Amino acid sequence: MAALKFAILTCSDTRTVAEDTAGAALAELIAEQGWSVVAHEVVPDDRTVIAALIARFADELDADVVLTCGGTGFSTRDVTPEATVDACDRLAPGIAEHIRAESMKITRRAMLSRGTAALRGTTLVVNLPGSEKAARESFGFVADQFEHAISMVHGGGH
């Protein structure tokens, strides 16, 4: 399998690219795996904008995986899970369930995450927390399954 292509989308009303430590950390972790980052953007917590960028990353940039950071909490501005569902065709609930289960071993506040995972065509979209520490941890909980997941959406066996 060719090296995976990732897009990183940080969803925040308060951060700029320069302040996006979670997205930068994810880019480092992706590179350490020998994978590439084809896009990294920071956008406001706007459901329509987030969904449109997920679609663009999948359809135009042909990203294998889109990682979102932030916007998964209980604030009325936290709309990343809804935007993800808007942009995708099928849910992949086991991924977010695993992230929450592992995160609960670190902090009980992980139960307050509304993050989801879904597929848009052959692109896997995974919502991660907005803090650098939690984004790193969450990536680590699921990174070993990305290649197999993408192989499966392209017709590979289980």
mmCIF file of C-alpha atoms in Angstrom:
data_model
loop_
_atom_site.group_PDB
_atom_site.id
_atom_site.type_symbol
_atom_site.label_atom_id
_atom_site.label_comp_id
_atom_site.label_asym_id
_atom_site.label_seq_id
_atom_site.Cartn_x
_atom_site.Cartn_y
_atom_site.Cartn_z
ATOM 1 C CA MET A 1 0.000 0.000 0.000
ATOM 2 C CA ALA A 2 1.225 3.487 -0.849
ATOM 3 C CA ALA A 3 1.869 5.923 1.980
ATOM 4 C CA LEU A 4 -1.357 7.321 3.371
ATOM 5 C CA LYS A 5 -2.344 10.920 2.669
ATOM 6 C CA PHE A 6 -3.803 12.909 5.557
ATOM 7 C CA ALA A 7 -5.586 16.240 5.834
ATOM 8 C CA ILE A 8 -5.750 18.046 9.179
ATOM 9 C CA LEU A 9 -8.628 20.392 9.940
ATOM 10 C CA THR A 10 -8.552 22.320 13.204
ATOM 11 C CA CYS A 11 -11.967 23.690 14.140
ATOM 12 C CA SER A 12 -11.663 26.650 16.482
ATOM 13 C CA ASP A 13 -13.038 30.157 16.824
ATOM 14 C CA THR A 14 -9.925 31.256 18.703
ATOM 15 C CA ARG A 15 -6.879 29.614 17.097
ATOM 16 C CA THR A 16 -4.781 30.578 14.109
ATOM 17 C CA VAL A 17 -2.452 28.249 12.205
ATOM 18 C CA ALA A 18 0.459 29.599 14.271
ATOM 19 C CA GLU A 19 -1.373 28.738 17.502
ATOM 20 C CA ASP A 20 -2.522 25.307 16.350
ATOM 21 C CA THR A 21 -0.266 23.104 18.467
ATOM 22 C CA ALA A 22 -2.611 20.110 18.184
ATOM 23 C CA GLY A 23 -2.591 20.183 14.388
ATOM 24 C CA ALA A 24 1.184 20.653 14.317
ATOM 25 C CA ALA A 25 1.630 17.711 16.699
ATOM 26 C CA LEU A 26 -0.566 15.523 14.488
ATOM 27 C CA ALA A 27 1.473 16.506 11.424
ATOM 28 C CA GLU A 28 4.632 15.363 13.252
ATOM 29 C CA LEU A 29 3.050 12.057 14.282
ATOM 30 C CA ILE A 30 1.847 11.448 10.722
ATOM 31 C CA ALA A 31 5.326 12.122 9.315
ATOM 32 C CA GLU A 32 6.865 9.742 11.874
ATOM 33 C CA GLN A 33 4.697 6.976 10.374
ATOM 34 C CA GLY A 34 6.003 7.746 6.875
ATOM 35 C CA TRP A 35 2.670 9.212 5.807
ATOM 36 C CA SER A 36 2.088 12.649 4.264
ATOM 37 C CA VAL A 37 -0.040 15.696 5.060
ATOM 38 C CA VAL A 38 -1.715 17.096 1.934
ATOM 39 C CA ALA A 39 -3.569 19.915 3.740
ATOM 40 C CA HIS A 40 -3.632 21.576 7.145
ATOM 41 C CA GLU A 41 -6.168 24.307 7.795
ATOM 42 C CA VAL A 42 -7.701 26.120 10.753
ATOM 43 C CA VAL A 43 -11.332 27.194 10.420
ATOM 44 C CA PRO A 44 -13.959 28.706 12.728
ATOM 45 C CA ASP A 45 -16.557 26.495 14.398
ATOM 46 C CA ASP A 46 -18.958 26.723 11.454
ATOM 47 C CA ARG A 47 -20.837 23.570 10.464
ATOM 48 C CA THR A 48 -21.153 24.460 6.781
ATOM 49 C CA VAL A 49 -17.493 25.458 6.416
ATOM 50 C CA ILE A 50 -16.244 22.345 8.214
ATOM 51 C CA ALA A 51 -18.419 20.014 6.112
ATOM 52 C CA ALA A 52 -17.316 21.727 2.892
ATOM 53 C CA LEU A 53 -13.635 21.348 3.752
ATOM 54 C CA ILE A 54 -14.044 17.694 4.680
ATOM 55 C CA ALA A 55 -15.673 17.192 1.270
ATOM 56 C CA ARG A 56 -12.891 19.098 -0.520
ATOM 57 C CA PHE A 57 -10.143 17.179 1.265
ATOM 58 C CA ALA A 58 -11.808 13.885 0.305
ATOM 59 C CA ASP A 59 -13.002 14.694 -3.206
ATOM 60 C CA GLU A 60 -10.378 17.089 -4.570
ATOM 61 C CA LEU A 61 -7.231 16.289 -2.585
ATOM 62 C CA ASP A 62 -7.984 12.557 -2.389
ATOM 63 C CA ALA A 63 -6.981 12.396 1.281
ATOM 64 C CA ASP A 64 -7.139 8.895 2.719
ATOM 65 C CA VAL A 65 -7.768 10.213 6.224
ATOM 66 C CA VAL A 66 -9.102 13.558 7.440
ATOM 67 C CA LEU A 67 -8.336 14.298 11.079
ATOM 68 C CA THR A 68 -10.343 17.074 12.683
ATOM 69 C CA CYS A 69 -9.177 18.705 15.917
ATOM 70 C CA GLY A 70 -11.584 20.440 18.237
ATOM 71 C CA GLY A 71 -15.248 21.290 18.237
ATOM 72 C CA THR A 72 -16.366 18.031 19.862
ATOM 73 C CA GLY A 73 -17.484 19.276 23.275
ATOM 74 C CA PHE A 74 -20.786 20.503 24.687
ATOM 75 C CA SER A 75 -20.526 24.181 23.738
ATOM 76 C CA THR A 76 -23.202 25.371 21.339
ATOM 77 C CA ARG A 77 -20.337 26.332 18.962
ATOM 78 C CA ASP A 78 -18.941 22.763 18.967
ATOM 79 C CA VAL A 79 -20.339 21.413 15.687
ATOM 80 C CA THR A 80 -17.566 19.219 14.289
ATOM 81 C CA PRO A 81 -19.418 15.889 14.761
ATOM 82 C CA GLU A 82 -22.519 17.255 13.029
ATOM 83 C CA ALA A 83 -20.435 18.668 10.165
ATOM 84 C CA THR A 84 -18.689 15.311 9.823
ATOM 85 C CA VAL A 85 -22.007 13.482 9.540
ATOM 86 C CA ASP A 86 -23.207 16.080 7.009
ATOM 87 C CA ALA A 87 -20.167 15.446 4.803
ATOM 88 C CA CYS A 88 -20.050 11.656 5.040
ATOM 89 C CA ASP A 89 -22.011 8.649 3.770
ATOM 90 C CA ARG A 90 -21.367 6.012 6.450
ATOM 91 C CA LEU A 91 -20.554 6.061 10.134
ATOM 92 C CA ALA A 92 -17.548 4.232 11.622
ATOM 93 C CA PRO A 93 -18.565 4.330 15.300
ATOM 94 C CA GLY A 94 -16.019 1.836 16.606
ATOM 95 C CA ILE A 95 -13.169 4.282 16.062
ATOM 96 C CA ALA A 96 -14.650 7.058 18.210
ATOM 97 C CA GLU A 97 -15.837 4.498 20.761
ATOM 98 C CA HIS A 98 -12.281 3.172 21.095
ATOM 99 C CA ILE A 99 -10.838 6.668 21.450
ATOM 100 C CA ARG A 100 -13.340 7.442 24.218
ATOM 101 C CA ALA A 101 -12.763 4.111 25.991
ATOM 102 C CA GLU A 102 -8.991 4.579 26.048
ATOM 103 C CA SER A 103 -9.297 8.265 26.973
ATOM 104 C CA MET A 104 -11.553 7.364 29.913
ATOM 105 C CA LYS A 105 -8.570 5.511 31.394
ATOM 106 C CA ILE A 106 -6.802 8.887 31.539
ATOM 107 C CA THR A 107 -9.667 11.214 32.473
ATOM 108 C CA ARG A 108 -13.342 10.670 33.129
ATOM 109 C CA ARG A 109 -14.033 13.904 31.265
ATOM 110 C CA ALA A 110 -13.494 11.962 28.055
ATOM 111 C CA MET A 111 -17.123 10.884 28.393
ATOM 112 C CA LEU A 112 -17.998 14.459 27.430
ATOM 113 C CA SER A 113 -16.511 14.044 23.958
ATOM 114 C CA ARG A 114 -19.029 13.911 21.125
ATOM 115 C CA GLY A 115 -16.378 13.011 18.550
ATOM 116 C CA THR A 116 -17.358 10.657 15.755
ATOM 117 C CA ALA A 117 -15.765 8.887 12.817
ATOM 118 C CA ALA A 118 -17.244 8.322 9.392
ATOM 119 C CA LEU A 119 -16.487 7.617 5.757
ATOM 120 C CA ARG A 120 -16.919 9.871 2.754
ATOM 121 C CA GLY A 121 -16.399 7.509 -0.134
ATOM 122 C CA THR A 122 -12.960 6.035 0.496
ATOM 123 C CA THR A 123 -11.875 8.761 2.923
ATOM 124 C CA LEU A 124 -11.958 8.099 6.660
ATOM 125 C CA VAL A 125 -12.820 11.136 8.807
ATOM 126 C CA VAL A 126 -11.933 11.012 12.510
ATOM 127 C CA ASN A 127 -12.783 13.713 15.067
ATOM 128 C CA LEU A 128 -10.040 14.282 17.646
ATOM 129 C CA PRO A 129 -9.984 16.568 20.691
ATOM 130 C CA GLY A 130 -8.652 20.093 20.342
ATOM 131 C CA SER A 131 -5.952 19.982 23.005
ATOM 132 C CA GLU A 132 -2.491 18.924 21.868
ATOM 133 C CA LYS A 133 -2.122 16.294 24.602
ATOM 134 C CA ALA A 134 -5.509 14.694 23.942
ATOM 135 C CA ALA A 135 -5.060 14.846 20.154
ATOM 136 C CA ARG A 136 -1.697 13.062 20.443
ATOM 137 C CA GLU A 137 -3.141 10.409 22.731
ATOM 138 C CA SER A 138 -6.200 9.855 20.565
ATOM 139 C CA PHE A 139 -4.111 9.530 17.410
ATOM 140 C CA GLY A 140 -1.979 6.948 19.177
ATOM 141 C CA PHE A 141 -5.034 4.908 20.140
ATOM 142 C CA VAL A 142 -6.104 4.394 16.505
ATOM 143 C CA ALA A 143 -3.107 5.025 14.220
ATOM 144 C CA ASP A 144 -2.266 1.335 13.896
ATOM 145 C CA GLN A 145 -5.624 0.712 12.194
ATOM 146 C CA PHE A 146 -5.511 3.434 9.515
ATOM 147 C CA GLU A 147 -3.728 1.405 6.826
ATOM 148 C CA HIS A 148 -6.035 -1.583 7.265
ATOM 149 C CA ALA A 149 -9.136 0.637 7.265
ATOM 150 C CA ILE A 150 -8.109 2.360 4.038
ATOM 151 C CA SER A 151 -7.209 -0.973 2.446
ATOM 152 C CA MET A 152 -10.697 -2.245 3.282
ATOM 153 C CA VAL A 153 -12.503 0.749 1.756
ATOM 154 C CA HIS A 154 -10.532 0.106 -1.426
ATOM 155 C CA GLY A 155 -11.710 -3.511 -1.549
ATOM 156 C CA GLY A 156 -9.048 -5.215 0.556
ATOM 157 C CA GLY A 157 -10.007 -8.114 2.790
ATOM 158 C CA HIS A 158 -10.591 -8.121 6.511
#
